[in-house]
Amino acid sequence: MMVNAPIAIRPAFIAIDWGTTNRRAYAIAADGAVMDMMRDDKGVLAVPREAFAGEVAAIRARLGDVPILCAGMVGSTRGWVEVPYRMCPAGLDALVEGLVWVEPGRTAIVPGLSFTAGDSSDVMRGEEVQLLGAVAAGLAPADAVLCQPGTHCKWAKVRGGVVADFRTAMTGEMFALLKAHSLLGDFLTGTVIDGPAFRDGLALAQDDRLLSSLFGERAGVVLGRRDASETAARVSGLLIGADVREQDLVAGEEVHILADAALGILYAAAVTAAGGTPVLIDSHIAFSAGITAIWKAIDGR
């Protein structure tokens, strides 16, 4: 008796969230379910422009020979092809209209978003897929405040299901710069968790004296008044607390936080301390929902 071999099920498409230092690739089924995923450190800074086509081919060889949608810094001046930003207010339809096919019918790059008001300017690449995906998946309402912590923390207001405006805070980058290049660096080696030291940093942020408070952290250790092992958590709390404080949250206002669990917990504590109500959202689920909505729009589903 002959037994038929199982038929491999191909994904409908592959989505790549291609950042500056890392990338994630998702094999996604027609119904939006993630079938497989890979992650590595081949962000755009690690890939020469002439090598992007080869990198995409390698991902296809691993996850499936299907169309690919890319989002993130791969569409920047440092990426594969520079893709023009779409001006806010913008929804998923604007992202679909702004797609650039670098390999016709095979590989497209999603545009980022820009926002200007008076003398203020801001841009994002990649976060827009998560923001609009959270709304599309019902993880956040059509009118909401959303926060995406990270190297560059994004704060966005969604109105009627579209991104109305946003602002970026260099919170994570500031911590990294302080650790690598400042007098505080030797003291920023401890673990950052939501504990007493982190909460002390949040409270210190309410004094609204960020620059002098940062130096005070070093002075406190030098004078024996602070435990050096707690400095990283206190400084993290100070920076995140200052970030959240800038948002002028209304008492009880919901903030939908799109993040990995560890960072999400820290921002949730900061939002609570500022009088807001945090709602944690898995950023990977939001991304897959957003990129699937874009795929369905261009696939006619």
CSV table of C-alpha atoms in Angstrom, one decimal, residues 69 100 130 269:
chain,number,residue,atom,x,y,z
A,69,LEU,CA,6.4,42.8,2.2
A,100,VAL,CA,7.2,50.6,-3.6
A,130,GLN,CA,2.2,48.0,14.5
A,269,ALA,CA,4.6,51.4,35.8
